[in-house]
C-alpha positions as semicolon CSV with decimal commas, in nm:
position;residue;x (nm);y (nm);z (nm)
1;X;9,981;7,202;10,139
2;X;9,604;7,262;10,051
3;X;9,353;7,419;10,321
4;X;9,353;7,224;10,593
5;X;9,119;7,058;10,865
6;X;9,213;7,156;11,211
7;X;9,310;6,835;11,274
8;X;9,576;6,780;10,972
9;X;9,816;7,010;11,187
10;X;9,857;6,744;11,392
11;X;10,248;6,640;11,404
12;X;10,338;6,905;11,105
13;X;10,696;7,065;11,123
14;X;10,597;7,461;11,091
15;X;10,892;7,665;11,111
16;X;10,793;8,052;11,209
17;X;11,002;8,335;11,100
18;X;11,006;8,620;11,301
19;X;10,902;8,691;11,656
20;X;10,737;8,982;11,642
21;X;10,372;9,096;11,686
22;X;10,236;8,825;11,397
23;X;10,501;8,520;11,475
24;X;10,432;8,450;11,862
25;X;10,039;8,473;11,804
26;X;10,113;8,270;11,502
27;X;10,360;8,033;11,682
28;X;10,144;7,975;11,969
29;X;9,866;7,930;11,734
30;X;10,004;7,663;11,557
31;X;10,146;7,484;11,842
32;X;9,769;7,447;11,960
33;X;9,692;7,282;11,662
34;X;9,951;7,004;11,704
35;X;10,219;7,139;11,520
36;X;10,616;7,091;11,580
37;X;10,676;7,468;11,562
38;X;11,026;7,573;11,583
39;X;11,057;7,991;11,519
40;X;11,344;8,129;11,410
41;X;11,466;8,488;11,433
42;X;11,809;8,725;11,357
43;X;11,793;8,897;11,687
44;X;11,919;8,779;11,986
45;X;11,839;9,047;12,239
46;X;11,707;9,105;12,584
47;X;11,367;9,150;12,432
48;X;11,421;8,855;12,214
49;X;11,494;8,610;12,479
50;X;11,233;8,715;12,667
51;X;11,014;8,659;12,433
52;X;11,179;8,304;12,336
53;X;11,140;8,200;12,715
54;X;10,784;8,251;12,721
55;X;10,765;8,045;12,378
56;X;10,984;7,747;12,495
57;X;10,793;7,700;12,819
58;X;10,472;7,620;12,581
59;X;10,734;7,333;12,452
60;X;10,829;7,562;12,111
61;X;11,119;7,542;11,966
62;X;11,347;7,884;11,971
63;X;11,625;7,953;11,731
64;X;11,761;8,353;11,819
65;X;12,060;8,502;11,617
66;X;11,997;8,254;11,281
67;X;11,714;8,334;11,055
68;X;11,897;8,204;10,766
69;X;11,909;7,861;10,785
70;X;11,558;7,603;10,731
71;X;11,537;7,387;11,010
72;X;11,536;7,010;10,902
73;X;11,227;6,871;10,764
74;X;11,057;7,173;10,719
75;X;10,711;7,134;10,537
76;X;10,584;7,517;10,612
77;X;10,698;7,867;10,660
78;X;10,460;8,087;10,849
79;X;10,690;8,448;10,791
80;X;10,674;8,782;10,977
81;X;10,490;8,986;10,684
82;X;10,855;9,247;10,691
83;X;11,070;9,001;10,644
84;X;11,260;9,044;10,290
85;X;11,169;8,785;9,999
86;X;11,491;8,774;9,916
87;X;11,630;8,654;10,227
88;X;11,871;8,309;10,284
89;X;11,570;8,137;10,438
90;X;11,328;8,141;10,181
91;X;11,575;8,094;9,869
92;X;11,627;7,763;10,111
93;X;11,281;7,691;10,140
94;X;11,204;7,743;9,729
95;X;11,495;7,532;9,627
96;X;11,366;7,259;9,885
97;X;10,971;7,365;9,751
98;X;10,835;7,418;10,091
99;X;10,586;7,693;10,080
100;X;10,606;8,031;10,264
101;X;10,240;8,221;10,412
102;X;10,226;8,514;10,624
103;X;10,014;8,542;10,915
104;X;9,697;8,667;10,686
105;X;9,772;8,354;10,468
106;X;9,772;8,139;10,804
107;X;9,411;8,305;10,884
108;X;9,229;8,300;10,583
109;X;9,343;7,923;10,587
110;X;9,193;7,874;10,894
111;X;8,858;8,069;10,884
112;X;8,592;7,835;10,999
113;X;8,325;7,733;10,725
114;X;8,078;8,023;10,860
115;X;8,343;8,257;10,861
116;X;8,290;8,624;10,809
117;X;8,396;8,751;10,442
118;X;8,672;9,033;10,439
119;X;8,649;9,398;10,287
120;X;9,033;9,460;10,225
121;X;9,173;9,775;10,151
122;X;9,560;9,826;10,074
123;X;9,688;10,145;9,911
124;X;9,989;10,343;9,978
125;X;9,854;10,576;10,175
126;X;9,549;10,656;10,425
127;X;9,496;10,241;10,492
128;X;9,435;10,293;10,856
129;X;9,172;10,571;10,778
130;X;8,996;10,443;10,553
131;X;8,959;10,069;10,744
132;X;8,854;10,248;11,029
133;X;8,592;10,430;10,839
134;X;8,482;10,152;10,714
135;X;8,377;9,966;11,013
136;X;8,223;10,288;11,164
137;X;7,946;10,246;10,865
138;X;7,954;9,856;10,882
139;X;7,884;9,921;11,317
140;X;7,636;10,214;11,238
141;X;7,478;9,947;10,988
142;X;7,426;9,730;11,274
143;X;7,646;9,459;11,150
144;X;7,916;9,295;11,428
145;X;8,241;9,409;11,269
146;X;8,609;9,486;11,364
147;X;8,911;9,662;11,191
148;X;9,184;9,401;11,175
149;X;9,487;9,328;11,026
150;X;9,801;9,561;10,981
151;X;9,607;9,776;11,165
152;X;9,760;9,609;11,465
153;X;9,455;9,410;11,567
154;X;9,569;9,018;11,457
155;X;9,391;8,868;11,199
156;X;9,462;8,509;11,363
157;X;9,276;8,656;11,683
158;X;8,987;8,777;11,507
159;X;8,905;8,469;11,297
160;X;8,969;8,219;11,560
161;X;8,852;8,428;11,881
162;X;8,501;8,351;12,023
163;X;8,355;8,687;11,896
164;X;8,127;8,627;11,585
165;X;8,142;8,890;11,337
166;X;7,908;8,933;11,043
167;X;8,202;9,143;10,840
168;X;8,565;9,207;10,882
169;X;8,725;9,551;10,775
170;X;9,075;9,434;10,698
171;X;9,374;9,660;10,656
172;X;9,668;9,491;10,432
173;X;10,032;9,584;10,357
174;X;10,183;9,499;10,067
175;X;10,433;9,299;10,254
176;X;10,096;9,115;10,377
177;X;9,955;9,083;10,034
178;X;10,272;8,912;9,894
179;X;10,251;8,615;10,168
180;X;9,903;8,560;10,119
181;X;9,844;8,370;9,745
182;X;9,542;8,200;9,812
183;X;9,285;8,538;9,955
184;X;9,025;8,573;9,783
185;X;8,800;8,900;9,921
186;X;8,423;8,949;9,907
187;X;8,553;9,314;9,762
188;X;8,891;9,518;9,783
189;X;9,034;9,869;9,761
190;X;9,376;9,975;9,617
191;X;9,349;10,347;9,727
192;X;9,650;10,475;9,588
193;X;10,007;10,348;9,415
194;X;10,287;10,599;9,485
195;X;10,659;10,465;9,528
196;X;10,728;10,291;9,861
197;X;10,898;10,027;10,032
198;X;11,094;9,975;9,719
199;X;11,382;9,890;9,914
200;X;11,137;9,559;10,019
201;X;11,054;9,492;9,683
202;X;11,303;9,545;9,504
203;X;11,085;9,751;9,210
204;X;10,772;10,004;9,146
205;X;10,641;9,704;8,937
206;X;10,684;9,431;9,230
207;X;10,541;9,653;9,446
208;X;10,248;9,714;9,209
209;X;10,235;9,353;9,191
210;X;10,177;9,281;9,578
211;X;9,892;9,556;9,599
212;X;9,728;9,419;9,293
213;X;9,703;9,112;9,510
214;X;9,450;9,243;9,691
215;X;9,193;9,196;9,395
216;X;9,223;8,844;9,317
217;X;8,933;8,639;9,332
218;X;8,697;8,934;9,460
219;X;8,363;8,848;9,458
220;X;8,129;9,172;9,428
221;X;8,353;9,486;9,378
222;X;8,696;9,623;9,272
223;X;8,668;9,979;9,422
224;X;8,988;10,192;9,244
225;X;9,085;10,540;9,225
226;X;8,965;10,714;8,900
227;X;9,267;10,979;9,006
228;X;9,557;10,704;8,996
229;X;9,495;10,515;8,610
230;X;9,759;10,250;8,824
231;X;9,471;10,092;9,086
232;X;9,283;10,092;8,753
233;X;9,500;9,881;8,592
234;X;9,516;9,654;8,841
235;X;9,178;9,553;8,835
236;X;9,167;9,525;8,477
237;X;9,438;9,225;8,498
238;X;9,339;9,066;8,814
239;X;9,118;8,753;8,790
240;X;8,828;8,799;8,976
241;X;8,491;8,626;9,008
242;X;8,195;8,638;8,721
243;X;7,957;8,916;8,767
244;X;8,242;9,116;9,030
245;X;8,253;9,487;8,923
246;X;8,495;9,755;8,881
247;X;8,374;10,074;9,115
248;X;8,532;10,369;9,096
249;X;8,562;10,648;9,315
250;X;8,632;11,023;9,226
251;X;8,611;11,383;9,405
252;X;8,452;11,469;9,071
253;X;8,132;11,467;8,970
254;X;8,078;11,022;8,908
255;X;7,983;10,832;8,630
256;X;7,815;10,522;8,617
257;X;7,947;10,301;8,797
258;X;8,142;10,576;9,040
259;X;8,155;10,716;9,372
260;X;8,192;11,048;9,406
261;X;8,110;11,427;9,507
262;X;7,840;11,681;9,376
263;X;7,807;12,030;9,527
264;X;7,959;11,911;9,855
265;X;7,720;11,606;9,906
266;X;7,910;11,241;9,896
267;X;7,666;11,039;9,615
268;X;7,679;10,685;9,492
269;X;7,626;10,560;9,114
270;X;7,745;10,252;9,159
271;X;7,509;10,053;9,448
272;X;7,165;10,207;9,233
273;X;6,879;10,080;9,026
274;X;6,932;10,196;8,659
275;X;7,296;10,395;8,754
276;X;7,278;10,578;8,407
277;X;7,026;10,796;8,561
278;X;7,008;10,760;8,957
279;X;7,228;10,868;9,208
280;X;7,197;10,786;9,547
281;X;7,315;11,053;9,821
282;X;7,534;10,975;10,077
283;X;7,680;11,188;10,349
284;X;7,790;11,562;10,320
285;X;8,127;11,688;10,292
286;X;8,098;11,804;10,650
287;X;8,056;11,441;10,767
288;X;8,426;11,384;10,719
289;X;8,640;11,454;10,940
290;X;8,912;11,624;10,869
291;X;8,782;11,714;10,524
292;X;9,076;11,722;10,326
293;X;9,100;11,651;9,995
294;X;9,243;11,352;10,017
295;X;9,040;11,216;10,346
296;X;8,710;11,260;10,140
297;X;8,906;11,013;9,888
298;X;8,938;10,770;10,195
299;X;8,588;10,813;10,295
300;X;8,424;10,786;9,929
301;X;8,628;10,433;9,916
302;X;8,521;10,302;10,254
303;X;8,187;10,397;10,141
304;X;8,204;10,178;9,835
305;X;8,337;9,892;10,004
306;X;8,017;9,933;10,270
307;X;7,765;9,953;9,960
308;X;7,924;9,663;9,771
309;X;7,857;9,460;10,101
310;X;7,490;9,607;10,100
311;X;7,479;9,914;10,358
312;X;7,193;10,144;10,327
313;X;7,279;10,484;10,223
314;X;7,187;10,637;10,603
315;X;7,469;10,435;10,773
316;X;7,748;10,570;10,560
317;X;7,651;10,874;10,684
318;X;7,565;10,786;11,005
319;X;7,958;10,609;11,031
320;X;8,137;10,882;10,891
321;X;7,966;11,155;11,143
322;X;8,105;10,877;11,402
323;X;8,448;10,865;11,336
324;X;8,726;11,010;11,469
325;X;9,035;10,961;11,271
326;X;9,354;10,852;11,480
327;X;9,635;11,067;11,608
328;X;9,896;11,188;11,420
329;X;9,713;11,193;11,068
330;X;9,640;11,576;11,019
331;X;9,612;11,666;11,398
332;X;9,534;12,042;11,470
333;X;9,766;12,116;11,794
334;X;9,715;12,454;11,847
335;X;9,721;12,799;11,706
336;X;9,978;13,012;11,838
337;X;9,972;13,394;11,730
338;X;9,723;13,311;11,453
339;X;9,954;13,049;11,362
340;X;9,818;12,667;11,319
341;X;10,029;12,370;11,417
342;X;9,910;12,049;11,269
343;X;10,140;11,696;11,325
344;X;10,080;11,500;11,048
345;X;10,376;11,263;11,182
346;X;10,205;11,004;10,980
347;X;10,286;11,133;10,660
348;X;10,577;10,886;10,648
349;X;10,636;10,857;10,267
350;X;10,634;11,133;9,945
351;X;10,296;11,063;9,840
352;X;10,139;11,092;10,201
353;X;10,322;11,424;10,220
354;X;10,173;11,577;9,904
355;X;9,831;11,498;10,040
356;X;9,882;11,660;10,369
357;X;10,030;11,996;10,229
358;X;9,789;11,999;9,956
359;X;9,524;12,055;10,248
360;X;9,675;12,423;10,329
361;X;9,747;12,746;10,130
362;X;10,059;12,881;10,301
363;X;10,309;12,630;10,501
364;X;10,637;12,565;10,697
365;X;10,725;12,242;10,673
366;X;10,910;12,059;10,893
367;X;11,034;11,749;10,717
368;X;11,284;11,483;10,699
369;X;11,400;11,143;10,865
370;X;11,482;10,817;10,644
371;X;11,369;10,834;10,298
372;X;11,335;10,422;10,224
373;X;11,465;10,489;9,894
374;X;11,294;10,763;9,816
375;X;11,310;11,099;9,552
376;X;11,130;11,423;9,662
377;X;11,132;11,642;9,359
378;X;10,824;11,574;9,234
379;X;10,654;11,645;9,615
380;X;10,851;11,961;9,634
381;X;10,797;12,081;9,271
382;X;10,441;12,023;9,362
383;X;10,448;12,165;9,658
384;X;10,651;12,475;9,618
385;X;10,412;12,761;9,584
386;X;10,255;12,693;9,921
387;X;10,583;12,694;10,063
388;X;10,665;13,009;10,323
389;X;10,975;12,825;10,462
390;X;11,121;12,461;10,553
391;X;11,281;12,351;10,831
392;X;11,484;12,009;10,745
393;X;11,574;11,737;11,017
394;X;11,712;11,412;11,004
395;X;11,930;11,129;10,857
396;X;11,805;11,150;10,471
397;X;11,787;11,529;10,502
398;X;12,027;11,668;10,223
399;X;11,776;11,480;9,943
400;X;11,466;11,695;10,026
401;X;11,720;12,011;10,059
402;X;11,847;11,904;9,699
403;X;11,525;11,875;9,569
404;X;11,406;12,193;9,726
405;X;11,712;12,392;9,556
406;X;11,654;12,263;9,228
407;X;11,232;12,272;9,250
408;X;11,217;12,625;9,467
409;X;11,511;12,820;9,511
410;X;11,348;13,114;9,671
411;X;11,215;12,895;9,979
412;X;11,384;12,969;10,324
413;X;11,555;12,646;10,457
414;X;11,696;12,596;10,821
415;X;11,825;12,241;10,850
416;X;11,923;12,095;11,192
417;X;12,270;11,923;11,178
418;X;12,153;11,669;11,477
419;X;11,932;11,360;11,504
420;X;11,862;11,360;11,902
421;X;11,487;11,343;12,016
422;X;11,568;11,722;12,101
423;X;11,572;11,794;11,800
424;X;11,148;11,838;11,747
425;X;11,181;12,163;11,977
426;X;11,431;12,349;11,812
427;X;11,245;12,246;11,454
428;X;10,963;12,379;11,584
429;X;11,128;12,718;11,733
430;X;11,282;12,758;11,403
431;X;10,960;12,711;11,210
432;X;10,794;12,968;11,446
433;X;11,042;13,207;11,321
434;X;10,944;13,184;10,968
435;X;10,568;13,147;10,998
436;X;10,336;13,495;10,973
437;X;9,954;13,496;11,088
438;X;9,791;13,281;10,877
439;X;10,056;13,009;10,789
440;X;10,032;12,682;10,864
441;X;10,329;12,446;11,063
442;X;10,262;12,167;10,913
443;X;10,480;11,816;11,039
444;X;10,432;11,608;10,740
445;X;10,811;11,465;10,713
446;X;10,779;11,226;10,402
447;X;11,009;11,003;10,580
448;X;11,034;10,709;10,806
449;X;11,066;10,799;11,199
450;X;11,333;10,533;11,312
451;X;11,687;10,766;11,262
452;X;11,537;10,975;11,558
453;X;11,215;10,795;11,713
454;X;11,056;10,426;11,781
455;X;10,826;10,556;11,541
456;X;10,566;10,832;11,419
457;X;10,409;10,839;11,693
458;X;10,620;10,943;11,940
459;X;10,710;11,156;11,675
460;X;10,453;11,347;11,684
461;X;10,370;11,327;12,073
462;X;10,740;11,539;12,026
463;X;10,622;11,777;11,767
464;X;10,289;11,808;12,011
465;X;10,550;11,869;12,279
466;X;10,721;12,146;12,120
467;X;10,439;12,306;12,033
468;X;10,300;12,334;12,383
469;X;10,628;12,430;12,564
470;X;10,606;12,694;12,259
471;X;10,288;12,830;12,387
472;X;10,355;12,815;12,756
């Protein structure tokens, strides 16, 4: 099933897997083209019927409690981007060769012939951030932009809404990236590999795979991380247009070729006449907000993707002075008898951990939840010299208490035998009791939310919470 005219929908049997936020956009989607849709989905819950009524009074067809089994005549999948490639449906669908997108698949397919081109950036960590920064320069550039994808604004809205954008910023997950074969990007970031969602794809090299995805077919830049030799890699085997480039980006001092940071000031060597001896400055240090290590990182990448699309230096600047990163990633909550509370609740994974307590000299961290498959001795080994104490809650708690035994004995830990929401407070009571002026509280948990929460978020709204019933 090539790209398609509008029209060729007409009378095509599209089954859609999965009714969450991508399947009913991408269900009633299709059923506007023509299509026989018929979605499928494993649930069959209050909020699934619901959801199915609203669907079946368009005249789409509503299978709840059986995702395993392809509906008849079949010629498409269109798949919720976390559903499992190794589930029943699509071994069905291989053996019978019908063809499986996701919902970015589904919109690159139907872009329009005018359509804007896409700036993707994937990476295990700091996607959000770094999307968002990105169309804070593209806006302060003066170009009509929006930050789509995973980022929970639909791809299928933006390319087929009545909005005209010149650019799209476009957050992917690897999930994404492995349901969409055919993308091909104007230019692409892979910020970061660390292990992650493993228990998705079965392997660090799968996983690897998907990311490196991202990278195919790019037209004008492959921006990596000169820290992580993996996004490297990547580039080097992906097959990518004649005369793209590989762009690096570096809080070092760059190369040719490089983004990076001298004496404070954010400087470009890649986007220059004669790079061997120019460098073009960028923004300040102080433009980034917050500017942690690892957030400069983010904002030296989002640059890169701006400059390969052709951004003067002033609106990189300009963009990263105007934005304001979201909640949850690094937020200062308050200081409480010169002690700071910051709920980084997004931290949901190892490597995103690491990054967050690398920002502060002298920490208790509250951490825990489900660990997705997961090892934490190379975070705490890391890690343990800033450690004052730890305060552990949880499902997957007794790994990071392990780890912390074997990596740094001498490190008080109080862990909380108990997984209800009320938890957050006495976590945060405990870690009050071990901080001294000048530490830092840091919620970074390294684990998924779902044991305890609906997700980080509310997470951290609790660990906010706490902290203000603390200071009452």
């Amino acid at each position: 099933m090539g790209s398609r005219k509008v029209t060729d929908w007409q009378g095509k049997n599209v089954t859609v897997a999965g009714l969450g936020v991508s399947g009913i956009p991408a269900a009633k989607v299709l059923h506007g083209l023509g299509a026989h849709v018929t979605v499928v989905n494993d649930g069959d819950d209050a909020r699934a019927r619901e959801q199915a009524a609203e669907l079946l009074e368009l005249g789409v067809a509503v299978r709840l409690g059986d995702g395993a089994t392809l509906p008849e005549g079949t010629e498409l999948i269109v798949t919720a981007p976390g559903w499992k490639p190794d589930k029943p449906l699509f071994t069905a669908a291989a053996a019978a060769g019908v063809p499986v997108w996701g919902d970015v698949e589904l919109a690159w397919r139907l872009r329009g012939p005018d359509a804007a081109p896409w700036l993707c950036v994937t990476g295990t960590n700091g996607k959000t951030t770094t999307t968002q920064m990105l169309a804070s320069i593209l806006t302060a550039a003066g170009l009509r932009t929006a930050a789509v994808g995973n980022i929970g604004v639909s791809l299928l809205d933006a390319v087929l809404g009545e909005e005209h954008h010149d650019v799209l910023a476009v957050e992917l997950s690897s999930y994404q990236l492995h349901w969409a074969p055919s993308l091909r990007a104007h230019s692409a970031t892979v910020l970061n590999l660390a292990p992650d969602h493993l228990d998705w794809h079965g392997s660090m090299e799968a996983y690897a795979k998907d990311k490196g995805r991202v990278y195919e077919g790019n037209r004008v830049a492959c921006v990596y991380n000169v820290a992580d030799k993996a996004t490297e890699d990547l580039v080097r085997e992906a097959d990518v247009e004649e005369g793209c480039r590989a762009v690096g980006f570096t809080l070092g001092t760059p190369g040719p070729s490089q983004l990076g940071v001298v004496d404070g000031i954010l400087v470009d060597r890649a986007f220059v006449e004669n790079r061997q001896k120019n460098a073009q400055e960028l923004a300040e240090v102080s433009d980034v907000r917050p500017p942690a290590p690892h957030n400069i990182a983010n904002a030296l990448a989002a640059a890169a993707l701006a400059r390969a699309f052709g951004v003067p230096a002033t609106a990189v600047r300009d963009g990263l002075r105007a934005f304001t990163p979201d909640a949850h990633r690094i937020a200062h909550v308050a200081d409480l008898d010169g002690v700071a509370y910051v709920d980084d609740s997004k931290a949901t994974n190892t490597h995103a951990a690491q990054a967050s307590l690398a920002a502060y000299e002298s920490i208790v961290w509250i951490a825990g939840g489900l660990a997705k498959g997961a090892t934490f001795d190379e975070l705490v080994a890391v890690s343990a010299k800033r450690l004052r104490g730890v305060v552990l809650i949880g499902a997957d708690r007794a790994l990071i208490r392990e780890a912390l035994t074997r990596h740094a004995p001498q490190v008080p830990v109080v862990e909380l035998d108990r997984t209800d929401t009320g938890a957050m407070l006495a976590a945060v009571q405990e870690a009050r009791g071990l901080a001294a002026e000048g530490d830092t509280v840091l919620l970074a948990p390294a684990c998924a939310s779902m044991d305890m929460f609906v997700n980080y978020n509310q997470r951290g709204d609790a660990f906010a919470e706490a902290v203000r019933e603390l200071g009452a």
